[in-house]
N, CA, C and O of each residue as an XYZ file, in Angstrom:
448
protein
N      37.456      8.076     34.202
C      37.929      6.813     34.706
C      37.304      5.683     33.887
O      36.082      5.624     33.745
N      38.120      4.800     33.358
C      37.613      3.679     32.572
C      37.517      2.448     33.440
O      38.315      2.224     34.350
N      36.524      1.671     33.128
C      36.285      0.447     33.878
C      37.105     -0.676     33.252
O      37.120     -0.790     32.026
N      37.779     -1.498     34.025
C      38.555     -2.599     33.445
C      37.624     -3.639     32.816
O      36.506     -3.856     33.282
N      38.106     -4.270     31.757
C      37.323     -5.292     31.060
C      37.326     -6.559     31.898
O      38.359     -6.982     32.418
N      36.169     -7.141     32.012
C      36.010     -8.365     32.783
C      36.817     -9.485     32.149
O      37.034     -9.503     30.938
N      37.256    -10.415     32.981
C      38.024    -11.561     32.469
C      37.143    -12.460     31.621
O      37.654    -13.207     30.788
N      35.836    -12.406     31.811
C      34.908    -13.251     31.059
C      34.569    -12.665     29.688
O      33.850    -13.294     28.911
N      35.065    -11.496     29.389
C      34.785    -10.835     28.117
C      35.473    -11.582     26.982
O      36.691    -11.759     26.997
N      34.698    -12.017     26.008
C      35.248    -12.743     24.863
C      35.137    -11.847     23.634
O      34.042    -11.646     23.109
N      36.237    -11.321     23.186
C      36.265    -10.360     22.084
C      35.851    -10.976     20.753
O      35.422    -10.252     19.855
N      35.967    -12.290     20.603
C      35.638    -12.932     19.328
C      34.143    -12.852     19.016
O      33.755    -12.957     17.852
N      33.287    -12.665     20.044
C      31.842    -12.548     19.814
C      31.449    -11.158     19.348
O      30.325    -10.972     18.880
N      32.313    -10.200     19.456
C      31.991     -8.809     19.137
C      32.836     -8.320     17.971
O      33.752     -7.515     18.143
N      32.520     -8.811     16.800
C      33.227     -8.398     15.592
C      32.640     -7.074     15.114
O      31.453     -6.818     15.315
N      33.441     -6.246     14.495
C      32.893     -4.983     13.974
C      31.860     -5.263     12.885
O      31.952     -6.252     12.158
N      30.882     -4.373     12.790
C      29.847     -4.520     11.767
C      30.453     -4.285     10.396
O      31.374     -3.482     10.250
N      29.937     -4.988      9.386
C      30.444     -4.740      8.028
C      30.112     -3.317      7.619
O      29.114     -2.765      8.083
N      30.923     -2.709      6.763
C      30.644     -1.332      6.345
C      29.314     -1.257      5.597
O      28.927     -2.190      4.894
N      28.633     -0.142      5.762
C      27.349      0.070      5.114
C      27.562      0.211      3.611
O      28.507      0.862      3.166
N      26.661     -0.414      2.824
C      26.766     -0.330      1.370
C      25.972      0.869      0.879
O      24.868      1.134      1.355
N      26.536      1.583     -0.065
C      25.848      2.701     -0.682
C      25.676      2.398     -2.165
O      26.593      1.906     -2.823
N      24.508      2.694     -2.668
C      24.208      2.456     -4.067
C      24.056      3.804     -4.759
O      23.597      4.765     -4.142
N      24.433      3.887     -6.021
C      24.308      5.169     -6.710
C      22.841      5.577     -6.825
O      21.962      4.739     -7.026
N      22.601      6.853     -6.698
C      21.240      7.381     -6.818
C      20.856      7.457     -8.293
O      21.711      7.618     -9.164
N      19.585      7.340     -8.549
C      19.092      7.424     -9.925
C      18.305      8.721    -10.079
O      17.430      9.030     -9.270
N      18.625      9.469    -11.117
C      17.901     10.706    -11.385
C      16.467     10.386    -11.786
O      16.216      9.421    -12.507
N      15.525     11.209    -11.311
C      14.129     10.991    -11.640
C      13.353     12.297    -11.496
O      13.485     13.001    -10.495
N      12.547     12.610    -12.500
C      11.600     13.727    -12.445
C      10.241     13.148    -12.794
O      10.128     12.324    -13.702
N       9.197     13.579    -12.072
C       7.848     13.075    -12.296
C       6.943     14.242    -12.664
O       6.905     15.254    -11.963
N       6.222     14.097    -13.757
C       5.287     15.119    -14.210
C       3.900     14.504    -14.316
O       3.752     13.407    -14.855
N       2.888     15.189    -13.813
C       1.499     14.745    -13.898
C       0.966     15.185    -15.253
O       0.898     16.385    -15.519
N       0.587     14.247    -16.117
C       0.075     14.592    -17.441
C      -1.446     14.532    -17.510
O      -2.052     15.181    -18.362
N      -2.064     13.768    -16.632
C      -3.519     13.691    -16.520
C      -3.826     13.190    -15.109
O      -2.899     12.870    -14.365
N      -5.094     13.115    -14.723
C      -5.394     12.645    -13.362
C      -4.859     11.237    -13.058
O      -4.602     10.920    -11.897
N      -4.690     10.402    -14.069
C      -4.217      9.040    -13.821
C      -2.841      8.741    -14.407
O      -2.240      7.724    -14.062
N      -2.334      9.595    -15.277
C      -1.068      9.319    -15.962
C       0.045     10.235    -15.484
O      -0.182     11.400    -15.160
N       1.258      9.681    -15.446
C       2.447     10.444    -15.106
C       3.511     10.204    -16.170
O       3.548      9.163    -16.827
N       4.364     11.194    -16.314
C       5.505     11.091    -17.211
C       6.748     11.083    -16.334
O       6.982     12.021    -15.573
N       7.544     10.025    -16.441
C       8.781      9.901    -15.681
C       9.951     10.207    -16.600
O      10.089      9.596    -17.660
N      10.781     11.136    -16.203
C      12.025     11.419    -16.921
C      13.135     10.879    -16.030
O      13.290     11.312    -14.888
N      13.898      9.940    -16.552
C      14.949      9.322    -15.739
C      16.088      8.884    -16.640
O      16.009      8.999    -17.864
N      17.139      8.385    -16.027
C      18.254      7.788    -16.753
C      18.237      6.293    -16.464
O      17.969      5.881    -15.335
N      18.519      5.488    -17.466
C      18.571      4.044    -17.298
C      19.623      3.718    -16.242
O      20.728      4.260    -16.274
N      19.282      2.836    -15.312
C      20.230      2.501    -14.264
C      21.393      1.659    -14.781
O      22.400      1.524    -14.086
N      21.282      1.096    -15.968
C      22.364      0.279    -16.532
C      23.286      1.094    -17.443
O      24.506      1.066    -17.279
N      22.693      1.831    -18.420
C      23.512      2.520    -19.429
C      23.438      4.045    -19.342
O      24.079      4.729    -20.140
N      22.680      4.588    -18.404
C      22.507      6.030    -18.199
C      21.908      6.756    -19.398
O      22.104      7.962    -19.547
N      21.184      6.047    -20.251
C      20.497      6.700    -21.365
C      19.317      7.499    -20.812
O      18.579      6.993    -19.966
N      19.125      8.745    -21.275
C      17.981      9.530    -20.797
C      16.685      8.995    -21.408
O      16.594      8.786    -22.617
N      15.679      8.776    -20.544
C      14.434      8.165    -20.990
C      13.219      8.957    -20.540
O      13.238      9.637    -19.514
N      12.172      8.850    -21.329
C      10.863      9.391    -20.995
C       9.920      8.192    -20.919
O       9.722      7.498    -21.917
N       9.334      7.940    -19.739
C       8.474      6.773    -19.545
C       7.087      7.255    -19.134
O       6.930      7.944    -18.125
N       6.091      6.887    -19.921
C       4.713      7.259    -19.613
C       4.055      6.081    -18.889
O       4.035      4.963    -19.404
N       3.517      6.339    -17.691
C       2.929      5.276    -16.882
C       1.567      5.687    -16.339
O       1.237      6.870    -16.249
N       0.792      4.673    -15.981
C      -0.466      4.859    -15.255
C      -0.312      4.094    -13.958
O      -0.188      2.870    -13.973
N      -0.316      4.805    -12.824
C      -0.221      4.148    -11.532
C      -1.594      3.612    -11.160
O      -2.595      4.318    -11.285
N      -1.645      2.380    -10.708
C      -2.906      1.733    -10.364
C      -3.395      2.233     -9.004
O      -2.667      2.189     -8.013
N      -4.624      2.704     -8.978
C      -5.268      3.161     -7.756
C      -6.622      2.464     -7.665
O      -7.067      1.878     -8.652
N      -7.281      2.506     -6.530
C      -8.620      1.888     -6.450
C      -9.600      2.505     -7.444
O     -10.549      1.842     -7.862
N      -9.387      3.758     -7.826
C     -10.303      4.427     -8.752
C     -10.130      3.959    -10.197
O     -11.102      3.937    -10.951
N      -8.906      3.583    -10.601
C      -8.710      3.229    -12.008
C      -8.387      1.749    -12.230
O      -8.033      1.369    -13.346
N      -8.497      0.913    -11.208
C      -8.263     -0.516    -11.402
C      -9.555     -1.290    -11.173
O     -10.431     -0.856    -10.425
N      -9.660     -2.436    -11.825
C     -10.869     -3.252    -11.711
C     -10.829     -4.032    -10.398
O      -9.761     -4.464     -9.965
N     -11.981     -4.211     -9.765
C     -11.999     -5.025     -8.546
C     -11.679     -6.476     -8.871
O     -12.046     -6.978     -9.934
N     -11.005     -7.133     -7.969
C     -10.597     -8.519     -8.168
C     -11.708     -9.439     -7.663
O     -12.161     -9.283     -6.529
N     -12.159    -10.400     -8.485
C     -13.176    -11.345     -8.022
C     -12.649    -12.165     -6.847
O     -11.463    -12.490     -6.781
N     -13.546    -12.491     -5.925
C     -13.158    -13.239     -4.729
C     -12.621    -14.616     -5.132
O     -13.199    -15.295     -5.981
N     -11.524    -15.009     -4.518
C     -10.917    -16.308     -4.788
C     -10.024    -16.329     -6.013
O      -9.407    -17.356     -6.298
N      -9.936    -15.247     -6.734
C      -9.100    -15.178     -7.933
C      -7.718    -14.658     -7.553
O      -7.599    -13.737     -6.745
N      -6.681    -15.243     -8.131
C      -5.326    -14.796     -7.829
C      -5.083    -13.426     -8.435
O      -5.671    -13.065     -9.454
N      -4.213    -12.677     -7.795
C      -3.907    -11.321     -8.233
C      -3.008    -11.381     -9.454
O      -1.956    -12.019     -9.413
N      -3.400    -10.733    -10.533
C      -2.544    -10.671    -11.714
C      -1.720     -9.397    -11.631
O      -2.245     -8.318    -11.359
N      -0.419     -9.539    -11.869
C       0.472     -8.382    -11.767
C       0.288     -7.471    -12.972
O       0.183     -7.952    -14.100
N       0.245     -6.154    -12.746
C       0.183     -5.236    -13.888
C       1.512     -5.236    -14.644
O       2.544     -5.636    -14.106
N       1.471     -4.789    -15.879
C       2.675     -4.724    -16.707
C       3.530     -3.556    -16.223
O       3.330     -2.416    -16.641
N       4.481     -3.845    -15.341
C       5.284     -2.782    -14.761
C       6.733     -2.835    -15.221
O       7.582     -2.141    -14.663
N       7.024     -3.636    -16.215
C       8.406     -3.756    -16.674
C       8.623     -2.894    -17.915
O       8.057     -3.139    -18.980
N       9.444     -1.902    -17.737
C       9.849     -1.073    -18.873
C      11.143     -1.668    -19.421
O      11.868     -2.346    -18.693
N      11.433     -1.423    -20.676
C      12.661     -1.910    -21.288
C      13.359     -0.737    -21.955
O      12.756     -0.016    -22.750
N      14.639     -0.547    -21.627
C      15.414      0.545    -22.198
C      15.609      0.300    -23.690
O      16.057     -0.781    -24.073
N      15.285      1.273    -24.545
C      15.491      1.090    -25.985
C      16.974      1.049    -26.367
O      17.320      0.575    -27.449
N      17.845      1.542    -25.490
C      19.274      1.578    -25.784
C      19.965      0.252    -25.449
O      20.688     -0.293    -26.283
N      19.748     -0.278    -24.222
C      20.472     -1.481    -23.802
C      19.575     -2.700    -23.613
O      20.083     -3.810    -23.458
N      18.248     -2.521    -23.620
C      17.331     -3.645    -23.475
C      17.107     -4.102    -22.041
O      16.352     -5.048    -21.816
N      17.737     -3.460    -21.068
C      17.587     -3.829    -19.662
C      16.435     -3.039    -19.026
O      15.858     -2.150    -19.652
N      16.114     -3.376    -17.784
C      15.079     -2.651    -17.042
C      15.705     -1.345    -16.549
O      16.631     -1.384    -15.739
N      15.220     -0.186    -17.020
C      15.852      1.081    -16.664
C      15.513      1.563    -15.257
O      16.316      2.253    -14.629
N      14.317      1.202    -14.752
C      13.870      1.629    -13.432
C      12.816      0.621    -12.990
O      12.003      0.158    -13.790
N      12.844      0.290    -11.699
C      11.864     -0.661    -11.176
C      10.656      0.100    -10.654
O      10.787      1.009     -9.834
N       9.484     -0.277    -11.135
C       8.234      0.391    -10.785
C       7.267     -0.634    -10.214
O       7.281     -1.799    -10.610
N       6.429     -0.195     -9.281
C       5.401     -1.064     -8.719
C       4.033     -0.432     -8.904
O       3.895      0.791     -8.892
N       3.036     -1.265     -9.074
C       1.639     -0.851     -9.175
C       1.402      0.171    -10.281
O       0.755      1.196    -10.067
N       1.927     -0.118    -11.450
C       1.684      0.773    -12.575
C       1.701     -0.009    -13.875
O       2.182     -1.140    -13.944
N       1.163      0.624    -14.896
C       1.192      0.064    -16.240
C       2.036      1.001    -17.092
O       1.761      2.198    -17.166
N       3.056      0.457    -17.730
C       3.937      1.248    -18.586
C       3.276      1.372    -19.949
O       3.000      0.371    -20.611
N       3.023      2.610    -20.364
C       2.383      2.851    -21.658
C       3.409      3.011    -22.775
O       3.218      2.495    -23.876
N       4.515      3.739    -22.487
C       5.531      3.929    -23.522
C       6.874      4.262    -22.877
O       6.944      4.808    -21.776
N       7.934      3.914    -23.601
C       9.304      4.239    -23.186
C      10.004      4.821    -24.402
O      10.088      4.175    -25.446
N      10.512      6.056    -24.264
C      11.207      6.720    -25.366
C      12.546      7.244    -24.884
O      12.673      7.729    -23.760
N      13.544      7.138    -25.752
C      14.856      7.678    -25.417
C      14.887      9.159    -25.777
O      14.445      9.553    -26.856
N      15.412      9.977    -24.867
C      15.534     11.415    -25.098
C      16.868     11.722    -25.761
O      17.826     10.970    -25.581
N      16.956     12.813    -26.528
C      18.218     13.146    -27.199
C      19.324     13.521    -26.214
O      20.485     13.171    -26.429
N      18.979     14.230    -25.132
C      19.990     14.610    -24.132
C      19.390     14.469    -22.740
O      18.173     14.525    -22.561
N      20.257     14.286    -21.771
C      19.831     14.138    -20.386
C      19.656     15.504    -19.734
O      20.501     16.378    -19.923
N      18.581     15.716    -18.968
C      18.427     16.979    -18.245
C      19.488     17.162    -17.163
O      19.675     18.276    -16.673
N      20.182     16.098    -16.782
C      21.194     16.170    -15.722
C      22.615     16.224    -16.277
O      23.576     16.268    -15.509
N      22.757     16.221    -17.587
C      24.078     16.181    -18.217
C      24.944     17.368    -17.813
O      26.119     17.182    -17.495
N      24.401     18.577    -17.817
C      25.189     19.771    -17.503
C      25.355     20.004    -16.016
O      26.303     20.676    -15.610
N      24.460     19.469    -15.182
C      24.504     19.733    -13.750
C      25.504     18.866    -13.005
O      25.733     19.095    -11.817
N      26.112     17.874    -13.661
C      27.029     16.960    -12.973
C      28.495     17.288    -13.224
O      29.345     16.421    -13.024
N      28.817     18.459    -13.639
C      30.209     18.802    -13.944
C      31.040     18.970    -12.714
O      32.232     19.260    -12.808
């Protein structure tokens, strides 16, 4: 049994929600190369060029303490794709040591 809609019900206040947005996923593999360094294998989010990015993630053990009253300086976390010049992946709290383009993508054959 359904309940009748009240006369005071104003349908204009209840618009359907906008459809949810989906963004394409970015391939990423992470390899530990030393206690502080990682190697990221990914594809550029702009041109899909396969890249090898060597980074050091900042931790309390490998970062310098900040003097009191001093503003926080951001680490160099911007990588640049050698193919298109854009930011291939957004990283936080790390220092990018090197960015190299790979000859082929590890995901090239798996996406057929």
